[in-house]
Every structure is written in structure tokens, then in C-alpha cells.
């Protein structure tokens, strides 16, 4: 029995890789775990069957035998803890890699999501353009701090980990709609290294195929 | 050697329990682990010694022997994984409790933080009042969904866990500045149950004592 994840039947980003199932697909590819996908419509996401899996009516979810999980961070951490490839063996290094997962989701992504929310849902409000600049002023210090930490290292803390997977994913969201990342060359190169990983490429192709119609509905 | 956490020398909330060291203090109290606190000023938080512990210049941090962690979620998870009291023994139940930690931080807290940011930093902008209502319209569905999941259960998934610790902490942030939580009685009662825990009370008293001057600077 393969694990089953859920993904958008019609991804709002048209397969650009920003939907959160991409992060789970990437983790599954990194640990070499085949999986099945069940596509869900926006309507289905709010129906009882899906809400039983995900109380907030979102994607992705993860089902594996009698285990059902939601929240991208939790699913990626679960995969990382039960398969080799996404967390170091050493206990302290492992705790630090998990720290970077939280740093990506809870320190770096919030101002980036705030910018996205303003751009997508408040663009037609009187305050749209001014607030967009405000959110960018909040993103910039985070990028500088992250850049200072990374320096000329390849990954955030030793070998590639679930922390890098999450941080690259978060920075990709920014790059999708803003040139800001180009102002921070070592971070831009870090993201490019993430995208160059074969596991990332396989995951990206799989989620894009849903949009282009090459994947059948699960 | 006791573990050492960092906390604000002068907490912006004047000891109301919203600074993120509160979440770590609560976890330490739940698992019965004594700890030391090093208070840091806003200036010190941006200096190299603190940035070496926390690349984003925030609190809390956690030092234990040769392990140094940052990010509240990561520290609480580390404590929960290495001490009894915050995660169930059963592997699936454990993964679900961790899922609720991520749900608190990444699904429920973001719109609440967005409201806080608007309230605290954009209140004097022309859009302040209107945007505050907009953020509240984004919080309400999250509360309804969480309320529907909780139903008449005591905690989110069986016994009290690190997931509840984080969710109660997130909801307390909302209650501090909005009466919205009162509209959802089972969530209001859930938060009250969290606050009634002896470990919560000890943690709250300890962080308040920093502000009232009863704790000495570490």
C-alpha cells in the first residue's frame, strides 16, 4: 500500500509549484518513497470526507495505513523521521535541522505570505500598492539575516536536510512574484541548488503534470 | 547544568504572557524541567553573541550542553520528544499531536498575527480600521473549523499534548486584544482549561516576575 497525498484538482498557480503538496512530493522523492495522489476540487475540500482528514479544509493530507496527517510541516517531518535522506543521524544536528524547518515556516514565510495576501487579495484596495512596499520592507531584513547565516555554505547546516527543503520552498514563493531575491546572490544561488536536485525536478514535473493533464485523476 | 533560555529584558507586552518564551517556559514546566533564563535587551538581540544563537535576532533560544536551538516550535518539540508529558507514546498519536503543533503555528496563528501587525503597526494608516476588519474575517473561519473539530472534547486529540500547548498559546494571543474568542464558547473554555494547568500558571508567574522586577537579570 502506497501512501496517498491530496493535491488541488485545479491548482491556483497553474502548476508553478507553489501549492503545498509540492513540498510533500519533494520530500517523498528525496527519501525515494513512491506515492499515490488523490486530486480534490475546492468544493470537495470543504466536504465532510475531506474535513475528516484536514479540519481546515486544505491540502495536502497524508494517509498511510491507519495514520492520517495534515499540515505540510508535520508530513515532511514525519517522512524525514522515518526514512533516511532528510535528517542527519547525529541527535543535535537533527534537532538543528528541524529548527530550520520551523524557521522557514514561522519566521521567513509569514512576511512573504503577507506580501502574497496583499498582492492577490488587496491589490484593488486603496492601500494595495503602499502596503505591498510595507510588506517588502519586512521581508528584506529576514533575507539579510538568512543570507548572513548561510554565507558561502551550500546548505543551512551541513548536508541538505528537511530544513533546506522547507526554506528553499518558502523562498521560491517569493521569487515567483518578486525580484527581491535577486538582490541577495547567495540566497538566489541556494534556491537554484535546491531546484537542481533530481528529487525536486521529479516532484515539480509530477505536480505540473496534474495541471497540463498528463496525470490522471486519482 | 540546567538548560538556559533567553527572554526579553523588557517584554513589549509587560508580562502579559504573549512573548514566545512563555511557550517554552510552559513546556519546561509541563515536563518538570528546571531551567535558567538569560534576559536580553533589544540591542543585545542584534549583537553577534545572540545572532550566533538566533540568526534572526529574536527570543527565545535554548541552550543545553553543546546543543543550541532557536524557534519556539522546535524547542517545544525537542522538549516534548525527550521528556514525558507532552507527546503520547503511540507513534500515530504522536505524529498527530505534532501535526497540531504545526496547525497552531502555520494555519491558526498567521491570520491572528496579521491582525496584530495591522493593529500595532498600521493603526495610524488610512487603511488601519478597514484592514483590521478584513483580518478578522480571515480569523473567523479558522476558529469555526477548529471549534467544529474540538466539539465537546477536552483537548484536540486525546490527552493534553504539545499540540494543545501551542494552540492555546496562539488563541491567547487573539484573546489579548479581541473579544472574538468569546463568540466560540468551546474554544474559550478550551483556552481556560489550558490556563488552569499548574504548569501554565508557574510559567506565567515566572515571566511576569521578570517584568515586575521579582526576577533577577540572568
mmCIF file of N, CA and C in Angstrom, chain B residues 2-3 6 45 47 120 151 161 168 189 214:
data_model
loop_
_atom_site.group_PDB
_atom_site.id
_atom_site.type_symbol
_atom_site.label_atom_id
_atom_site.label_comp_id
_atom_site.label_asym_id
_atom_site.label_seq_id
_atom_site.Cartn_x
_atom_site.Cartn_y
_atom_site.Cartn_z
ATOM 1 N N UNK B 2 21.683 23.274 34.145
ATOM 2 C CA UNK B 2 20.313 23.483 33.689
ATOM 3 C C UNK B 2 20.319 24.033 32.266
ATOM 4 N N UNK B 3 19.265 23.727 31.490
ATOM 5 C CA UNK B 3 19.155 24.392 30.190
ATOM 6 C C UNK B 3 18.911 25.887 30.407
ATOM 7 N N UNK B 6 16.503 32.191 26.555
ATOM 8 C CA UNK B 6 16.570 33.658 26.572
ATOM 9 C C UNK B 6 15.154 34.219 26.530
ATOM 10 N N UNK B 45 19.989 41.646 21.359
ATOM 11 C CA UNK B 45 19.440 40.646 20.450
ATOM 12 C C UNK B 45 20.010 40.768 19.040
ATOM 13 N N UNK B 47 23.180 41.744 18.465
ATOM 14 C CA UNK B 47 24.642 41.672 18.524
ATOM 15 C C UNK B 47 25.125 40.253 18.202
ATOM 16 N N UNK B 120 -1.050 46.922 15.603
ATOM 17 C CA UNK B 120 0.063 47.569 16.296
ATOM 18 C C UNK B 120 0.859 48.517 15.399
ATOM 19 N N UNK B 151 -15.258 20.135 19.124
ATOM 20 C CA UNK B 151 -16.556 19.670 19.627
ATOM 21 C C UNK B 151 -16.609 19.780 21.136
ATOM 22 N N UNK B 161 -1.391 17.682 24.973
ATOM 23 C CA UNK B 161 -0.114 17.473 24.283
ATOM 24 C C UNK B 161 0.527 18.803 23.921
ATOM 25 N N UNK B 168 -3.391 26.609 22.424
ATOM 26 C CA UNK B 168 -3.872 27.512 23.476
ATOM 27 C C UNK B 168 -3.055 28.809 23.458
ATOM 28 N N UNK B 189 -13.550 27.968 26.367
ATOM 29 C CA UNK B 189 -13.403 27.049 27.503
ATOM 30 C C UNK B 189 -12.109 26.236 27.382
ATOM 31 N N UNK B 214 10.707 40.985 40.032
ATOM 32 C CA UNK B 214 10.967 39.980 41.065
ATOM 33 C C UNK B 214 11.999 38.949 40.608
#
